[in-house]
Amino acid sequence: MWRPTAASCWSVEHREAGDAMCRERPAPPVHLRANRDFTHRAVRHLAREMGIRRFPDIGTGIPASPNLHEIAQEATPGARAVHADNDPLVLALSRGLLSGTPVGRTAYVAADMRDPAAVFGAPGFRETLDLPEPVALTVIAFVHFTLDEHDAVGIVRRLLEPLPSGSCPAMSVGTADFTPDEVGRVAREYAARGMPMRLRTHAEAAEFFEDPDLVEPGVGQAHKWRPNRTDGMESGGESIRDEDIARYGAVARKP
């Protein structure tokens, strides 16, 4: 999983940028929680309502319970998950933290998302996931660190290409549509520390889902994707201001 130069999630640069982000934009804790809650809702929907039991998680980042595999296996105990990242710190912190249910399986793969063959061919991937069965490909909170020259849409499509019909991409995509000045200042703080961002409009976020069929309600702000009362937010997200959420979320199904 490619990451921005000099950027592990817990690097000094990232922590400094995060501190600056909180100064520039007081909403980040709400925004980050909304992204995490979107992920949990999407995974539960994929497992319970769409019958998905295989979860390749691309760009997993630093593990924090409940992890994606815990949510999937809570919904379907036999679910299997592979967490893929290329950050050595993530690998080190993941050891001992990725245990799953006795009937499910969980693995960690060190691989770069720009090379789908390396992801799918990595030791542990095919041992854990059976690709002839539809999978849920999750790419959460990462593509805003993928610049135009890296072709984020092309990368995601190449990841989807070998997956069987019925597979479901679930993504969250960073945006500055709602508070462009504040989010722009945050992006400049990251860029100043060697972590440039590519924030996308609603139309640009929708490009990731041009081929798969979108699951209702389509591409929208993360807190509005099938909200419920289990997320720790009042009235399923109704108390959250749109301008506090700088991320789109969506789930689709490959025909």
Short mmCIF file of C-alpha atoms in Angstrom, two decimals:
data_model
loop_
_atom_site.label_atom_id
_atom_site.label_comp_id
_atom_site.label_asym_id
_atom_site.label_seq_id
_atom_site.Cartn_x
_atom_site.Cartn_y
_atom_site.Cartn_z
CA MET A 1 0.00 0.00 0.00
CA TRP A 2 1.66 3.21 -1.12
CA ARG A 3 1.81 5.98 1.42
CA PRO A 4 2.94 9.60 1.09
CA THR A 5 6.64 10.31 1.44
CA ALA A 6 7.91 10.18 5.03
CA ALA A 7 4.42 9.48 6.31
CA SER A 8 3.63 6.73 8.67
CA CYS A 9 0.41 7.42 10.50
CA TRP A 10 2.35 7.99 13.71
CA SER A 11 5.33 9.83 12.25
CA VAL A 12 6.39 13.16 13.73
CA GLU A 13 5.28 14.87 10.53
CA HIS A 14 1.84 13.30 10.69
CA ARG A 15 1.36 14.20 14.34
CA GLU A 16 2.45 17.78 13.66
CA ALA A 17 0.07 18.02 10.72
CA GLY A 18 -2.72 16.57 12.87
CA ASP A 19 -2.09 19.15 15.58
CA ALA A 20 -2.13 21.91 12.97
CA MET A 21 -5.33 20.45 11.52
CA CYS A 22 -7.06 20.75 14.88
CA ARG A 23 -5.94 24.37 15.14
CA GLU A 24 -7.15 25.20 11.64
CA ARG A 25 -10.36 23.19 11.79
CA PRO A 26 -11.93 22.30 15.15
CA ALA A 27 -14.14 19.59 13.57
CA PRO A 28 -11.56 16.80 12.94
CA PRO A 29 -12.57 14.56 15.88
CA VAL A 30 -16.17 14.56 14.60
CA HIS A 31 -14.97 14.14 11.04
CA LEU A 32 -12.69 11.20 11.88
CA ARG A 33 -15.37 9.51 13.96
CA ALA A 34 -17.85 9.89 11.09
CA ASN A 35 -15.41 8.18 8.73
CA ARG A 36 -14.88 5.31 11.17
CA ASP A 37 -18.62 4.94 11.74
CA PHE A 38 -19.22 4.91 7.97
CA THR A 39 -16.73 2.05 7.67
CA HIS A 40 -18.47 0.07 10.39
CA ARG A 41 -21.93 0.61 8.86
CA ALA A 42 -20.70 -0.30 5.38
CA VAL A 43 -19.01 -3.50 6.58
CA ARG A 44 -22.07 -4.55 8.59
CA HIS A 45 -24.30 -3.93 5.57
CA LEU A 46 -21.98 -5.87 3.28
CA ALA A 47 -21.86 -8.82 5.68
CA ARG A 48 -25.48 -8.94 6.84
CA GLU A 49 -27.47 -7.62 3.91
CA MET A 50 -25.29 -8.51 0.93
CA GLY A 51 -23.89 -11.80 2.19
CA ILE A 52 -20.21 -10.88 1.73
CA ARG A 53 -17.82 -13.02 3.79
CA ARG A 54 -14.44 -11.98 2.33
CA PHE A 55 -12.90 -8.57 3.11
CA PRO A 56 -9.62 -7.34 1.56
CA ASP A 57 -8.89 -4.08 3.39
CA ILE A 58 -6.51 -1.96 1.30
CA GLY A 59 -4.51 0.60 3.26
CA THR A 60 -5.56 -0.58 6.69
CA GLY A 61 -3.40 1.87 8.67
CA ILE A 62 -2.69 1.65 12.39
CA PRO A 63 -5.00 -0.98 13.96
CA ALA A 64 -7.56 0.29 16.44
CA SER A 65 -10.25 -1.93 17.91
CA PRO A 66 -12.82 -2.63 16.68
CA ASN A 67 -10.90 -3.32 13.47
CA LEU A 68 -12.63 -4.04 10.20
CA HIS A 69 -12.30 -7.82 10.66
CA GLU A 70 -13.89 -7.57 14.11
CA ILE A 71 -16.92 -5.76 12.68
CA ALA A 72 -17.22 -8.28 9.83
CA GLN A 73 -16.88 -11.28 12.14
CA GLU A 74 -19.35 -9.82 14.61
CA ALA A 75 -21.88 -9.76 11.78
CA THR A 76 -20.75 -13.07 10.24
CA PRO A 77 -18.47 -15.14 12.50
CA GLY A 78 -16.99 -17.05 9.56
CA ALA A 79 -15.92 -13.89 7.72
CA ARG A 80 -12.32 -13.64 6.54
CA ALA A 81 -10.28 -10.46 6.20
CA VAL A 82 -6.89 -9.50 4.81
CA HIS A 83 -5.42 -6.16 5.88
CA ALA A 84 -2.95 -4.79 3.31
CA ASP A 85 -0.49 -1.95 3.86
CA ASN A 86 3.14 -1.21 3.04
CA ASP A 87 4.02 0.73 6.19
CA PRO A 88 6.49 -1.24 8.39
CA LEU A 89 5.10 0.50 11.48
CA VAL A 90 1.62 -0.82 10.69
CA LEU A 91 3.05 -4.34 10.36
CA ALA A 92 4.87 -4.04 13.68
CA LEU A 93 1.79 -2.76 15.52
CA SER A 94 -0.49 -5.29 13.85
CA ARG A 95 1.33 -8.35 15.20
CA GLY A 96 -0.85 -9.93 17.85
CA LEU A 97 -3.75 -7.55 17.19
CA LEU A 98 -5.33 -9.20 14.17
CA SER A 99 -6.74 -12.30 15.80
CA GLY A 100 -10.25 -13.16 14.72
CA THR A 101 -13.05 -15.56 15.55
CA PRO A 102 -12.24 -19.30 15.73
CA VAL A 103 -14.28 -19.95 12.55
CA GLY A 104 -13.02 -16.89 10.67
CA ARG A 105 -9.56 -15.97 9.48
CA THR A 106 -7.53 -12.77 9.53
CA ALA A 107 -4.20 -11.97 7.88
CA TYR A 108 -1.89 -9.02 7.26
CA VAL A 109 -0.20 -8.51 3.88
CA ALA A 110 2.71 -6.14 3.23
CA ALA A 111 1.96 -4.89 -0.29
CA ASP A 112 1.62 -1.75 -2.42
CA MET A 113 -1.87 -0.93 -3.70
CA ARG A 114 -0.38 0.39 -6.97
CA ASP A 115 0.55 -3.21 -7.81
CA PRO A 116 -2.66 -5.29 -7.56
CA ALA A 117 -0.79 -8.43 -8.62
CA ALA A 118 1.50 -8.00 -5.60
CA VAL A 119 -1.51 -7.52 -3.31
CA PHE A 120 -3.44 -10.52 -4.59
CA GLY A 121 -0.34 -12.70 -4.92
CA ALA A 122 1.15 -11.87 -1.53
CA PRO A 123 1.71 -14.72 0.94
CA GLY A 124 -1.35 -15.02 3.10
CA PHE A 125 -3.77 -13.35 0.69
CA ARG A 126 -4.96 -16.37 -1.31
CA GLU A 127 -4.51 -18.57 1.75
CA THR A 128 -7.11 -16.43 3.50
CA LEU A 129 -9.43 -15.26 0.72
CA ASP A 130 -10.97 -17.33 -2.05
CA LEU A 131 -11.29 -14.88 -4.97
CA PRO A 132 -13.90 -16.89 -6.91
CA GLU A 133 -16.23 -15.83 -4.08
CA PRO A 134 -17.36 -12.16 -4.13
CA VAL A 135 -15.40 -9.91 -1.78
CA ALA A 136 -15.79 -6.46 -0.25
CA LEU A 137 -12.83 -4.32 -1.29
CA THR A 138 -12.46 -1.52 1.27
CA VAL A 139 -10.30 1.53 0.52
CA ILE A 140 -10.94 3.86 3.43
CA ALA A 141 -9.53 7.38 3.93
CA PHE A 142 -6.60 6.90 1.63
CA VAL A 143 -7.16 8.14 -1.91
CA HIS A 144 -6.87 11.79 -0.84
CA PHE A 145 -3.14 11.01 -0.43
CA THR A 146 -3.00 9.73 -4.02
CA LEU A 147 -2.17 12.52 -6.46
CA ASP A 148 -3.28 12.83 -10.08
CA GLU A 149 0.03 11.54 -11.37
CA HIS A 150 -0.56 8.32 -9.43
CA ASP A 151 -3.99 7.79 -11.11
CA ALA A 152 -6.08 6.90 -8.07
CA VAL A 153 -9.15 5.99 -10.14
CA GLY A 154 -7.04 3.70 -12.33
CA ILE A 155 -5.51 2.05 -9.27
CA VAL A 156 -8.92 1.27 -7.79
CA ARG A 157 -10.19 -0.07 -11.11
CA ARG A 158 -7.16 -2.33 -11.44
CA LEU A 159 -7.82 -3.63 -7.95
CA LEU A 160 -11.44 -4.35 -8.90
CA GLU A 161 -10.64 -5.94 -12.27
CA PRO A 162 -9.66 -9.45 -11.06
CA LEU A 163 -12.51 -9.63 -8.54
CA PRO A 164 -15.56 -11.75 -9.40
CA SER A 165 -19.02 -10.44 -10.21
CA GLY A 166 -20.88 -9.46 -7.05
CA SER A 167 -17.79 -8.01 -5.38
CA CYS A 168 -18.35 -4.69 -3.63
CA PRO A 169 -16.00 -1.70 -3.36
CA ALA A 170 -16.51 0.46 -0.28
CA MET A 171 -14.60 3.74 -0.16
CA SER A 172 -14.32 7.07 1.60
CA VAL A 173 -12.89 9.99 -0.36
CA GLY A 174 -11.56 13.27 1.06
CA THR A 175 -13.23 16.49 -0.14
CA ALA A 176 -13.11 20.24 0.39
CA ASP A 177 -16.59 20.80 -1.05
CA PHE A 178 -18.19 21.93 2.20
CA THR A 179 -15.55 24.11 3.87
CA PRO A 180 -12.98 24.80 1.14
CA ASP A 181 -11.06 27.47 3.06
CA GLU A 182 -10.64 25.47 6.27
CA VAL A 183 -9.92 22.16 4.57
CA GLY A 184 -7.58 23.93 2.16
CA ARG A 185 -5.55 25.22 5.10
CA VAL A 186 -5.39 21.70 6.52
CA ALA A 187 -4.16 20.37 3.17
CA ARG A 188 -1.44 23.02 3.09
CA GLU A 189 -0.25 21.97 6.57
CA TYR A 190 0.09 18.37 5.36
CA ALA A 191 1.79 19.43 2.13
CA ALA A 192 4.30 21.49 4.10
CA ARG A 193 5.31 18.27 5.88
CA GLY A 194 5.75 16.24 2.71
CA MET A 195 2.22 14.79 2.62
CA PRO A 196 0.36 16.50 -0.25
CA MET A 197 -3.35 15.83 -0.62
CA ARG A 198 -5.66 15.56 -3.61
CA LEU A 199 -9.12 16.47 -2.32
CA ARG A 200 -11.94 15.61 -4.71
CA THR A 201 -15.31 17.10 -5.64
CA HIS A 202 -18.50 15.05 -5.57
CA ALA A 203 -18.22 14.44 -9.32
CA GLU A 204 -14.60 13.33 -8.95
CA ALA A 205 -15.48 11.01 -6.06
CA ALA A 206 -18.22 9.47 -8.22
CA GLU A 207 -15.60 8.55 -10.86
CA PHE A 208 -14.42 5.74 -8.59
CA PHE A 209 -17.86 4.14 -9.01
CA GLU A 210 -18.57 4.59 -12.71
CA ASP A 211 -18.51 0.87 -13.54
CA PRO A 212 -19.91 -0.78 -10.38
CA ASP A 213 -23.60 -0.30 -9.52
CA LEU A 214 -23.98 2.05 -6.58
CA VAL A 215 -25.77 0.86 -3.46
CA GLU A 216 -28.36 3.33 -2.17
CA PRO A 217 -27.98 6.15 -1.17
CA GLY A 218 -25.05 6.45 -3.60
CA VAL A 219 -22.11 8.82 -3.16
CA GLY A 220 -22.73 11.21 -0.28
CA GLN A 221 -21.14 12.58 2.84
CA ALA A 222 -19.90 9.76 5.04
CA HIS A 223 -22.24 10.52 7.96
CA LYS A 224 -25.29 10.31 5.67
CA TRP A 225 -24.61 6.81 4.34
CA ARG A 226 -27.32 4.66 6.00
CA PRO A 227 -26.98 6.35 9.43
CA ASN A 228 -28.17 4.60 12.58
CA ARG A 229 -28.13 5.14 16.33
CA THR A 230 -25.31 2.73 17.11
CA ASP A 231 -22.55 5.07 15.99
CA GLY A 232 -22.38 7.20 19.14
CA MET A 233 -23.83 10.17 17.25
CA GLU A 234 -27.17 11.73 18.09
CA SER A 235 -30.08 10.66 15.89
CA GLY A 236 -27.91 8.69 13.51
CA GLY A 237 -25.81 11.68 12.51
CA GLU A 238 -28.58 14.31 12.39
CA SER A 239 -26.73 16.45 14.92
CA ILE A 240 -23.60 16.60 12.74
CA ARG A 241 -23.18 19.66 10.59
CA ASP A 242 -22.42 18.94 6.95
CA GLU A 243 -19.56 21.43 7.04
CA ASP A 244 -17.84 19.31 9.74
CA ILE A 245 -17.50 16.29 7.43
CA ALA A 246 -14.85 16.47 4.70
CA ARG A 247 -15.31 13.00 3.27
CA TYR A 248 -17.62 11.25 0.83
CA GLY A 249 -18.55 7.62 1.31
CA ALA A 250 -20.12 5.01 -0.95
CA VAL A 251 -20.59 1.29 -1.53
CA ALA A 252 -21.16 -0.33 -4.92
CA ARG A 253 -21.55 -3.76 -6.48
CA LYS A 254 -19.62 -5.08 -9.46
CA PRO A 255 -22.03 -6.42 -12.12
#
